[in-house]
Amino acid sequence: TERYESVCGYVETLTDGDLGVENPMDGGFKEKFPTLGSAISFMLNNHIMMHAGQVSTWRRSIGLGPVM
């Protein structure tokens, strides 16, 4: 959580110009997320939720309930 909050604090300082820069990655990731802003948005939102879903599925597969 500490690292995530640190990254979010940094992202808050970025300008529209910073976020509009071309994504420096190559391949499919760049094709899906052509700007730095779109890549950051995915990594800080959708990406972490996919992992949360994986943890939830793993917990249920071994008989554990939801995290409260």
PDB file of N, CA, C and O in Angstrom:
ATOM      1  N   THR A   1       0.829  -1.194   0.000  1.00  0.00           N
ATOM      2  CA  THR A   1       0.000   0.000   0.000  1.00  0.00           C
ATOM      3  C   THR A   1       0.870   1.254   0.000  1.00  0.00           C
ATOM      4  O   THR A   1       0.560   2.213  -0.693  1.00  0.00           O
ATOM      5  N   GLU A   2       1.959   1.197   0.770  1.00  0.00           N
ATOM      6  CA  GLU A   2       2.853   2.359   0.848  1.00  0.00           C
ATOM      7  C   GLU A   2       3.428   2.707  -0.527  1.00  0.00           C
ATOM      8  O   GLU A   2       3.473   3.874  -0.917  1.00  0.00           O
ATOM      9  N   ARG A   3       3.858   1.696  -1.267  1.00  0.00           N
ATOM     10  CA  ARG A   3       4.431   1.935  -2.607  1.00  0.00           C
ATOM     11  C   ARG A   3       3.372   2.460  -3.570  1.00  0.00           C
ATOM     12  O   ARG A   3       3.633   3.356  -4.368  1.00  0.00           O
ATOM     13  N   TYR A   4       2.183   1.893  -3.495  1.00  0.00           N
ATOM     14  CA  TYR A   4       1.097   2.322  -4.372  1.00  0.00           C
ATOM     15  C   TYR A   4       0.759   3.788  -4.108  1.00  0.00           C
ATOM     16  O   TYR A   4       0.606   4.581  -5.040  1.00  0.00           O
ATOM     17  N   GLU A   5       0.670   4.167  -2.832  1.00  0.00           N
ATOM     18  CA  GLU A   5       0.384   5.558  -2.480  1.00  0.00           C
ATOM     19  C   GLU A   5       1.504   6.488  -2.933  1.00  0.00           C
ATOM     20  O   GLU A   5       1.249   7.609  -3.371  1.00  0.00           O
ATOM     21  N   SER A   6       2.738   6.022  -2.852  1.00  0.00           N
ATOM     22  CA  SER A   6       3.878   6.816  -3.304  1.00  0.00           C
ATOM     23  C   SER A   6       3.788   7.086  -4.806  1.00  0.00           C
ATOM     24  O   SER A   6       3.981   8.218  -5.264  1.00  0.00           O
ATOM     25  N   VAL A   7       3.484   6.042  -5.563  1.00  0.00           N
ATOM     26  CA  VAL A   7       3.350   6.192  -7.018  1.00  0.00           C
ATOM     27  C   VAL A   7       2.195   7.134  -7.341  1.00  0.00           C
ATOM     28  O   VAL A   7       2.317   8.012  -8.203  1.00  0.00           O
ATOM     29  N   CYS A   8       1.069   6.971  -6.653  1.00  0.00           N
ATOM     30  CA  CYS A   8      -0.088   7.843  -6.903  1.00  0.00           C
ATOM     31  C   CYS A   8       0.264   9.300  -6.611  1.00  0.00           C
ATOM     32  O   CYS A   8      -0.148  10.197  -7.354  1.00  0.00           O
ATOM     33  N   GLY A   9       1.040   9.538  -5.556  1.00  0.00           N
ATOM     34  CA  GLY A   9       1.477  10.893  -5.241  1.00  0.00           C
ATOM     35  C   GLY A   9       2.328  11.481  -6.352  1.00  0.00           C
ATOM     36  O   GLY A   9       2.191  12.658  -6.696  1.00  0.00           O
ATOM     37  N   TYR A  10       3.185  10.657  -6.939  1.00  0.00           N
ATOM     38  CA  TYR A  10       4.018  11.120  -8.055  1.00  0.00           C
ATOM     39  C   TYR A  10       3.160  11.415  -9.283  1.00  0.00           C
ATOM     40  O   TYR A  10       3.337  12.443  -9.939  1.00  0.00           O
ATOM     41  N   VAL A  11       2.228  10.520  -9.584  1.00  0.00           N
ATOM     42  CA  VAL A  11       1.385  10.696 -10.766  1.00  0.00           C
ATOM     43  C   VAL A  11       0.584  11.998 -10.670  1.00  0.00           C
ATOM     44  O   VAL A  11       0.357  12.665 -11.682  1.00  0.00           O
ATOM     45  N   GLU A  12       0.196  12.377  -9.474  1.00  0.00           N
ATOM     46  CA  GLU A  12      -0.554  13.630  -9.286  1.00  0.00           C
ATOM     47  C   GLU A  12       0.252  14.849  -9.735  1.00  0.00           C
ATOM     48  O   GLU A  12      -0.326  15.885 -10.046  1.00  0.00           O
ATOM     49  N   THR A  13       1.565  14.733  -9.778  1.00  0.00           N
ATOM     50  CA  THR A  13       2.403  15.876 -10.173  1.00  0.00           C
ATOM     51  C   THR A  13       2.587  15.974 -11.686  1.00  0.00           C
ATOM     52  O   THR A  13       3.112  16.965 -12.177  1.00  0.00           O
ATOM     53  N   LEU A  14       2.176  14.936 -12.426  1.00  0.00           N
ATOM     54  CA  LEU A  14       2.370  14.932 -13.875  1.00  0.00           C
ATOM     55  C   LEU A  14       1.387  15.864 -14.570  1.00  0.00           C
ATOM     56  O   LEU A  14       0.241  15.995 -14.145  1.00  0.00           O
ATOM     57  N   THR A  15       1.831  16.474 -15.645  1.00  0.00           N
ATOM     58  CA  THR A  15       0.989  17.372 -16.426  1.00  0.00           C
ATOM     59  C   THR A  15       0.344  16.605 -17.581  1.00  0.00           C
ATOM     60  O   THR A  15       0.733  15.466 -17.885  1.00  0.00           O
ATOM     61  N   ASP A  16      -0.597  17.237 -18.235  1.00  0.00           N
ATOM     62  CA  ASP A  16      -1.201  16.631 -19.429  1.00  0.00           C
ATOM     63  C   ASP A  16      -0.126  16.341 -20.475  1.00  0.00           C
ATOM     64  O   ASP A  16      -0.185  15.323 -21.169  1.00  0.00           O
ATOM     65  N   GLY A  17       0.860  17.238 -20.576  1.00  0.00           N
ATOM     66  CA  GLY A  17       1.954  17.026 -21.518  1.00  0.00           C
ATOM     67  C   GLY A  17       2.766  15.780 -21.175  1.00  0.00           C
ATOM     68  O   GLY A  17       3.157  15.018 -22.062  1.00  0.00           O
ATOM     69  N   ASP A  18       3.016  15.575 -19.889  1.00  0.00           N
ATOM     70  CA  ASP A  18       3.744  14.380 -19.451  1.00  0.00           C
ATOM     71  C   ASP A  18       2.969  13.111 -19.809  1.00  0.00           C
ATOM     72  O   ASP A  18       3.538  12.130 -20.279  1.00  0.00           O
ATOM     73  N   LEU A  19       1.678  13.131 -19.572  1.00  0.00           N
ATOM     74  CA  LEU A  19       0.847  11.950 -19.795  1.00  0.00           C
ATOM     75  C   LEU A  19       0.604  11.679 -21.272  1.00  0.00           C
ATOM     76  O   LEU A  19       0.296  10.555 -21.659  1.00  0.00           O
ATOM     77  N   GLY A  20       0.755  12.692 -22.099  1.00  0.00           N
ATOM     78  CA  GLY A  20       0.534  12.538 -23.531  1.00  0.00           C
ATOM     79  C   GLY A  20       1.745  12.042 -24.303  1.00  0.00           C
ATOM     80  O   GLY A  20       1.664  11.776 -25.500  1.00  0.00           O
ATOM     81  N   VAL A  21       2.872  11.876 -23.613  1.00  0.00           N
ATOM     82  CA  VAL A  21       4.099  11.400 -24.258  1.00  0.00           C
ATOM     83  C   VAL A  21       3.901   9.964 -24.744  1.00  0.00           C
ATOM     84  O   VAL A  21       3.206   9.168 -24.122  1.00  0.00           O
ATOM     85  N   GLU A  22       4.548   9.642 -25.844  1.00  0.00           N
ATOM     86  CA  GLU A  22       4.472   8.293 -26.397  1.00  0.00           C
ATOM     87  C   GLU A  22       4.988   7.262 -25.391  1.00  0.00           C
ATOM     88  O   GLU A  22       6.006   7.466 -24.727  1.00  0.00           O
ATOM     89  N   ASN A  23       4.276   6.161 -25.277  1.00  0.00           N
ATOM     90  CA  ASN A  23       4.668   5.062 -24.405  1.00  0.00           C
ATOM     91  C   ASN A  23       6.019   4.517 -24.875  1.00  0.00           C
ATOM     92  O   ASN A  23       6.162   4.118 -26.034  1.00  0.00           O
ATOM     93  N   PRO A  24       7.043   4.475 -24.004  1.00  0.00           N
ATOM     94  CA  PRO A  24       8.366   4.016 -24.430  1.00  0.00           C
ATOM     95  C   PRO A  24       8.491   2.498 -24.577  1.00  0.00           C
ATOM     96  O   PRO A  24       9.501   2.015 -25.086  1.00  0.00           O
ATOM     97  N   MET A  25       7.489   1.746 -24.160  1.00  0.00           N
ATOM     98  CA  MET A  25       7.541   0.280 -24.279  1.00  0.00           C
ATOM     99  C   MET A  25       7.394  -0.124 -25.746  1.00  0.00           C
ATOM    100  O   MET A  25       6.910   0.644 -26.564  1.00  0.00           O
ATOM    101  N   ASP A  26       7.753  -1.359 -26.040  1.00  0.00           N
ATOM    102  CA  ASP A  26       7.599  -1.888 -27.386  1.00  0.00           C
ATOM    103  C   ASP A  26       6.540  -2.980 -27.393  1.00  0.00           C
ATOM    104  O   ASP A  26       6.137  -3.479 -26.349  1.00  0.00           O
ATOM    105  N   GLY A  27       6.095  -3.349 -28.573  1.00  0.00           N
ATOM    106  CA  GLY A  27       5.203  -4.490 -28.728  1.00  0.00           C
ATOM    107  C   GLY A  27       3.747  -4.214 -28.406  1.00  0.00           C
ATOM    108  O   GLY A  27       3.262  -3.091 -28.536  1.00  0.00           O
ATOM    109  N   GLY A  28       3.075  -5.274 -27.968  1.00  0.00           N
ATOM    110  CA  GLY A  28       1.639  -5.225 -27.733  1.00  0.00           C
ATOM    111  C   GLY A  28       1.213  -4.231 -26.665  1.00  0.00           C
ATOM    112  O   GLY A  28       0.150  -3.622 -26.765  1.00  0.00           O
ATOM    113  N   PHE A  29       2.048  -4.058 -25.637  1.00  0.00           N
ATOM    114  CA  PHE A  29       1.696  -3.116 -24.577  1.00  0.00           C
ATOM    115  C   PHE A  29       1.594  -1.701 -25.139  1.00  0.00           C
ATOM    116  O   PHE A  29       0.684  -0.951 -24.804  1.00  0.00           O
ATOM    117  N   LYS A  30       2.527  -1.352 -26.010  1.00  0.00           N
ATOM    118  CA  LYS A  30       2.510  -0.023 -26.627  1.00  0.00           C
ATOM    119  C   LYS A  30       1.334   0.114 -27.589  1.00  0.00           C
ATOM    120  O   LYS A  30       0.736   1.180 -27.695  1.00  0.00           O
ATOM    121  N   GLU A  31       1.001  -0.965 -28.285  1.00  0.00           N
ATOM    122  CA  GLU A  31      -0.139  -0.922 -29.201  1.00  0.00           C
ATOM    123  C   GLU A  31      -1.443  -0.685 -28.439  1.00  0.00           C
ATOM    124  O   GLU A  31      -2.301   0.072 -28.889  1.00  0.00           O
ATOM    125  N   LYS A  32      -1.600  -1.325 -27.288  1.00  0.00           N
ATOM    126  CA  LYS A  32      -2.816  -1.165 -26.487  1.00  0.00           C
ATOM    127  C   LYS A  32      -2.837   0.161 -25.734  1.00  0.00           C
ATOM    128  O   LYS A  32      -3.890   0.731 -25.503  1.00  0.00           O
ATOM    129  N   PHE A  33      -1.660   0.615 -25.320  1.00  0.00           N
ATOM    130  CA  PHE A  33      -1.543   1.839 -24.519  1.00  0.00           C
ATOM    131  C   PHE A  33      -0.495   2.754 -25.150  1.00  0.00           C
ATOM    132  O   PHE A  33       0.667   2.769 -24.737  1.00  0.00           O
ATOM    133  N   PRO A  34      -0.888   3.516 -26.177  1.00  0.00           N
ATOM    134  CA  PRO A  34       0.082   4.289 -26.958  1.00  0.00           C
ATOM    135  C   PRO A  34       0.704   5.481 -26.225  1.00  0.00           C
ATOM    136  O   PRO A  34       1.773   5.930 -26.612  1.00  0.00           O
ATOM    137  N   THR A  35       0.056   5.961 -25.176  1.00  0.00           N
ATOM    138  CA  THR A  35       0.627   7.095 -24.442  1.00  0.00           C
ATOM    139  C   THR A  35       1.018   6.656 -23.034  1.00  0.00           C
ATOM    140  O   THR A  35       0.513   5.666 -22.500  1.00  0.00           O
ATOM    141  N   LEU A  36       1.903   7.424 -22.437  1.00  0.00           N
ATOM    142  CA  LEU A  36       2.317   7.145 -21.071  1.00  0.00           C
ATOM    143  C   LEU A  36       1.117   7.217 -20.128  1.00  0.00           C
ATOM    144  O   LEU A  36       0.977   6.396 -19.222  1.00  0.00           O
ATOM    145  N   GLY A  37       0.231   8.160 -20.362  1.00  0.00           N
ATOM    146  CA  GLY A  37      -0.954   8.299 -19.519  1.00  0.00           C
ATOM    147  C   GLY A  37      -1.861   7.083 -19.575  1.00  0.00           C
ATOM    148  O   GLY A  37      -2.375   6.637 -18.542  1.00  0.00           O
ATOM    149  N   SER A  38      -2.060   6.531 -20.757  1.00  0.00           N
ATOM    150  CA  SER A  38      -2.926   5.357 -20.865  1.00  0.00           C
ATOM    151  C   SER A  38      -2.271   4.143 -20.204  1.00  0.00           C
ATOM    152  O   SER A  38      -2.945   3.328 -19.568  1.00  0.00           O
ATOM    153  N   ALA A  39      -0.953   4.026 -20.308  1.00  0.00           N
ATOM    154  CA  ALA A  39      -0.234   2.922 -19.656  1.00  0.00           C
ATOM    155  C   ALA A  39      -0.305   3.050 -18.139  1.00  0.00           C
ATOM    156  O   ALA A  39      -0.555   2.074 -17.434  1.00  0.00           O
ATOM    157  N   ILE A  40      -0.106   4.262 -17.636  1.00  0.00           N
ATOM    158  CA  ILE A  40      -0.179   4.494 -16.189  1.00  0.00           C
ATOM    159  C   ILE A  40      -1.583   4.200 -15.680  1.00  0.00           C
ATOM    160  O   ILE A  40      -1.755   3.554 -14.637  1.00  0.00           O
ATOM    161  N   SER A  41      -2.578   4.658 -16.395  1.00  0.00           N
ATOM    162  CA  SER A  41      -3.962   4.409 -15.989  1.00  0.00           C
ATOM    163  C   SER A  41      -4.242   2.919 -15.884  1.00  0.00           C
ATOM    164  O   SER A  41      -4.825   2.448 -14.902  1.00  0.00           O
ATOM    165  N   PHE A  42      -3.814   2.151 -16.878  1.00  0.00           N
ATOM    166  CA  PHE A  42      -4.017   0.707 -16.842  1.00  0.00           C
ATOM    167  C   PHE A  42      -3.289   0.080 -15.653  1.00  0.00           C
ATOM    168  O   PHE A  42      -3.861  -0.722 -14.915  1.00  0.00           O
ATOM    169  N   MET A  43      -2.025   0.432 -15.478  1.00  0.00           N
ATOM    170  CA  MET A  43      -1.231  -0.196 -14.419  1.00  0.00           C
ATOM    171  C   MET A  43      -1.749   0.117 -13.022  1.00  0.00           C
ATOM    172  O   MET A  43      -1.681  -0.719 -12.126  1.00  0.00           O
ATOM    173  N   LEU A  44      -2.287   1.309 -12.817  1.00  0.00           N
ATOM    174  CA  LEU A  44      -2.767   1.688 -11.486  1.00  0.00           C
ATOM    175  C   LEU A  44      -4.233   1.329 -11.242  1.00  0.00           C
ATOM    176  O   LEU A  44      -4.700   1.463 -10.114  1.00  0.00           O
ATOM    177  N   ASN A  45      -4.935   0.879 -12.253  1.00  0.00           N
ATOM    178  CA  ASN A  45      -6.350   0.546 -12.083  1.00  0.00           C
ATOM    179  C   ASN A  45      -6.620  -0.901 -12.486  1.00  0.00           C
ATOM    180  O   ASN A  45      -6.699  -1.778 -11.632  1.00  0.00           O
ATOM    181  N   ASN A  46      -6.755  -1.159 -13.754  1.00  0.00           N
ATOM    182  CA  ASN A  46      -7.140  -2.478 -14.254  1.00  0.00           C
ATOM    183  C   ASN A  46      -6.148  -3.570 -13.859  1.00  0.00           C
ATOM    184  O   ASN A  46      -6.554  -4.670 -13.489  1.00  0.00           O
ATOM    185  N   HIS A  47      -4.867  -3.281 -13.953  1.00  0.00           N
ATOM    186  CA  HIS A  47      -3.851  -4.286 -13.675  1.00  0.00           C
ATOM    187  C   HIS A  47      -3.953  -4.809 -12.242  1.00  0.00           C
ATOM    188  O   HIS A  47      -3.949  -6.010 -12.001  1.00  0.00           O
ATOM    189  N   ILE A  48      -4.051  -3.905 -11.292  1.00  0.00           N
ATOM    190  CA  ILE A  48      -4.119  -4.331  -9.890  1.00  0.00           C
ATOM    191  C   ILE A  48      -5.430  -5.076  -9.598  1.00  0.00           C
ATOM    192  O   ILE A  48      -5.461  -6.022  -8.808  1.00  0.00           O
ATOM    193  N   MET A  49      -6.491  -4.702 -10.289  1.00  0.00           N
ATOM    194  CA  MET A  49      -7.766  -5.402 -10.085  1.00  0.00           C
ATOM    195  C   MET A  49      -7.716  -6.819 -10.667  1.00  0.00           C
ATOM    196  O   MET A  49      -8.333  -7.739 -10.125  1.00  0.00           O
ATOM    197  N   MET A  50      -6.972  -7.009 -11.751  1.00  0.00           N
ATOM    198  CA  MET A  50      -6.815  -8.371 -12.287  1.00  0.00           C
ATOM    199  C   MET A  50      -6.107  -9.253 -11.265  1.00  0.00           C
ATOM    200  O   MET A  50      -6.501 -10.395 -11.042  1.00  0.00           O
ATOM    201  N   HIS A  51      -5.086  -8.716 -10.611  1.00  0.00           N
ATOM    202  CA  HIS A  51      -4.385  -9.501  -9.594  1.00  0.00           C
ATOM    203  C   HIS A  51      -5.275  -9.753  -8.383  1.00  0.00           C
ATOM    204  O   HIS A  51      -5.217 -10.841  -7.793  1.00  0.00           O
ATOM    205  N   ALA A  52      -6.079  -8.788  -7.998  1.00  0.00           N
ATOM    206  CA  ALA A  52      -7.015  -9.009  -6.886  1.00  0.00           C
ATOM    207  C   ALA A  52      -7.972 -10.145  -7.236  1.00  0.00           C
ATOM    208  O   ALA A  52      -8.307 -10.981  -6.384  1.00  0.00           O
ATOM    209  N   GLY A  53      -8.411 -10.202  -8.470  1.00  0.00           N
ATOM    210  CA  GLY A  53      -9.281 -11.297  -8.913  1.00  0.00           C
ATOM    211  C   GLY A  53      -8.572 -12.626  -8.869  1.00  0.00           C
ATOM    212  O   GLY A  53      -9.164 -13.654  -8.504  1.00  0.00           O
ATOM    213  N   GLN A  54      -7.300 -12.650  -9.213  1.00  0.00           N
ATOM    214  CA  GLN A  54      -6.525 -13.891  -9.145  1.00  0.00           C
ATOM    215  C   GLN A  54      -6.407 -14.376  -7.704  1.00  0.00           C
ATOM    216  O   GLN A  54      -6.553 -15.569  -7.428  1.00  0.00           O
ATOM    217  N   VAL A  55      -6.153 -13.475  -6.776  1.00  0.00           N
ATOM    218  CA  VAL A  55      -6.050 -13.848  -5.364  1.00  0.00           C
ATOM    219  C   VAL A  55      -7.395 -14.368  -4.866  1.00  0.00           C
ATOM    220  O   VAL A  55      -7.469 -15.369  -4.157  1.00  0.00           O
ATOM    221  N   SER A  56      -8.473 -13.712  -5.265  1.00  0.00           N
ATOM    222  CA  SER A  56      -9.808 -14.136  -4.859  1.00  0.00           C
ATOM    223  C   SER A  56     -10.106 -15.551  -5.366  1.00  0.00           C
ATOM    224  O   SER A  56     -10.608 -16.405  -4.628  1.00  0.00           O
ATOM    225  N   THR A  57      -9.767 -15.827  -6.615  1.00  0.00           N
ATOM    226  CA  THR A  57      -9.988 -17.161  -7.193  1.00  0.00           C
ATOM    227  C   THR A  57      -9.132 -18.201  -6.475  1.00  0.00           C
ATOM    228  O   THR A  57      -9.611 -19.293  -6.146  1.00  0.00           O
ATOM    229  N   TRP A  58      -7.890 -17.868  -6.178  1.00  0.00           N
ATOM    230  CA  TRP A  58      -7.006 -18.785  -5.478  1.00  0.00           C
ATOM    231  C   TRP A  58      -7.565 -19.103  -4.096  1.00  0.00           C
ATOM    232  O   TRP A  58      -7.598 -20.268  -3.688  1.00  0.00           O
ATOM    233  N   ARG A  59      -8.023 -18.088  -3.375  1.00  0.00           N
ATOM    234  CA  ARG A  59      -8.581 -18.314  -2.031  1.00  0.00           C
ATOM    235  C   ARG A  59      -9.775 -19.273  -2.094  1.00  0.00           C
ATOM    236  O   ARG A  59      -9.878 -20.177  -1.280  1.00  0.00           O
ATOM    237  N   ARG A  60     -10.642 -19.073  -3.049  1.00  0.00           N
ATOM    238  CA  ARG A  60     -11.812 -19.939  -3.142  1.00  0.00           C
ATOM    239  C   ARG A  60     -11.447 -21.350  -3.570  1.00  0.00           C
ATOM    240  O   ARG A  60     -12.065 -22.321  -3.139  1.00  0.00           O
ATOM    241  N   SER A  61     -10.415 -21.491  -4.394  1.00  0.00           N
ATOM    242  CA  SER A  61     -10.022 -22.827  -4.852  1.00  0.00           C
ATOM    243  C   SER A  61      -9.449 -23.673  -3.728  1.00  0.00           C
ATOM    244  O   SER A  61      -9.467 -24.896  -3.810  1.00  0.00           O
ATOM    245  N   ILE A  62      -8.930 -23.035  -2.659  1.00  0.00           N
ATOM    246  CA  ILE A  62      -8.417 -23.800  -1.525  1.00  0.00           C
ATOM    247  C   ILE A  62      -9.386 -23.765  -0.337  1.00  0.00           C
ATOM    248  O   ILE A  62      -9.026 -24.146   0.769  1.00  0.00           O
ATOM    249  N   GLY A  63     -10.608 -23.302  -0.594  1.00  0.00           N
ATOM    250  CA  GLY A  63     -11.651 -23.373   0.428  1.00  0.00           C
ATOM    251  C   GLY A  63     -11.722 -22.203   1.393  1.00  0.00           C
ATOM    252  O   GLY A  63     -12.400 -22.284   2.419  1.00  0.00           O
ATOM    253  N   LEU A  64     -11.029 -21.119   1.101  1.00  0.00           N
ATOM    254  CA  LEU A  64     -11.106 -19.929   1.963  1.00  0.00           C
ATOM    255  C   LEU A  64     -12.211 -19.013   1.490  1.00  0.00           C
ATOM    256  O   LEU A  64     -12.536 -18.967   0.323  1.00  0.00           O
ATOM    257  N   GLY A  65     -12.765 -18.281   2.398  1.00  0.00           N
ATOM    258  CA  GLY A  65     -13.811 -17.327   2.056  1.00  0.00           C
ATOM    259  C   GLY A  65     -13.235 -15.989   1.630  1.00  0.00           C
ATOM    260  O   GLY A  65     -12.017 -15.817   1.542  1.00  0.00           O
ATOM    261  N   PRO A  66     -14.106 -15.018   1.418  1.00  0.00           N
ATOM    262  CA  PRO A  66     -13.650 -13.682   1.028  1.00  0.00           C
ATOM    263  C   PRO A  66     -12.872 -13.007   2.158  1.00  0.00           C
ATOM    264  O   PRO A  66     -13.060 -13.324   3.321  1.00  0.00           O
ATOM    265  N   VAL A  67     -11.997 -12.099   1.789  1.00  0.00           N
ATOM    266  CA  VAL A  67     -11.252 -11.315   2.763  1.00  0.00           C
ATOM    267  C   VAL A  67     -12.194 -10.252   3.318  1.00  0.00           C
ATOM    268  O   VAL A  67     -12.842  -9.532   2.562  1.00  0.00           O
ATOM    269  N   MET A  68     -12.272 -10.160   4.599  1.00  0.00           N
ATOM    270  CA  MET A  68     -13.162  -9.166   5.216  1.00  0.00           C
ATOM    271  C   MET A  68     -12.360  -8.009   5.767  1.00  0.00           C
ATOM    272  O   MET A  68     -11.348  -8.107   6.284  1.00  0.00           O
TER     273      MET A  68
END
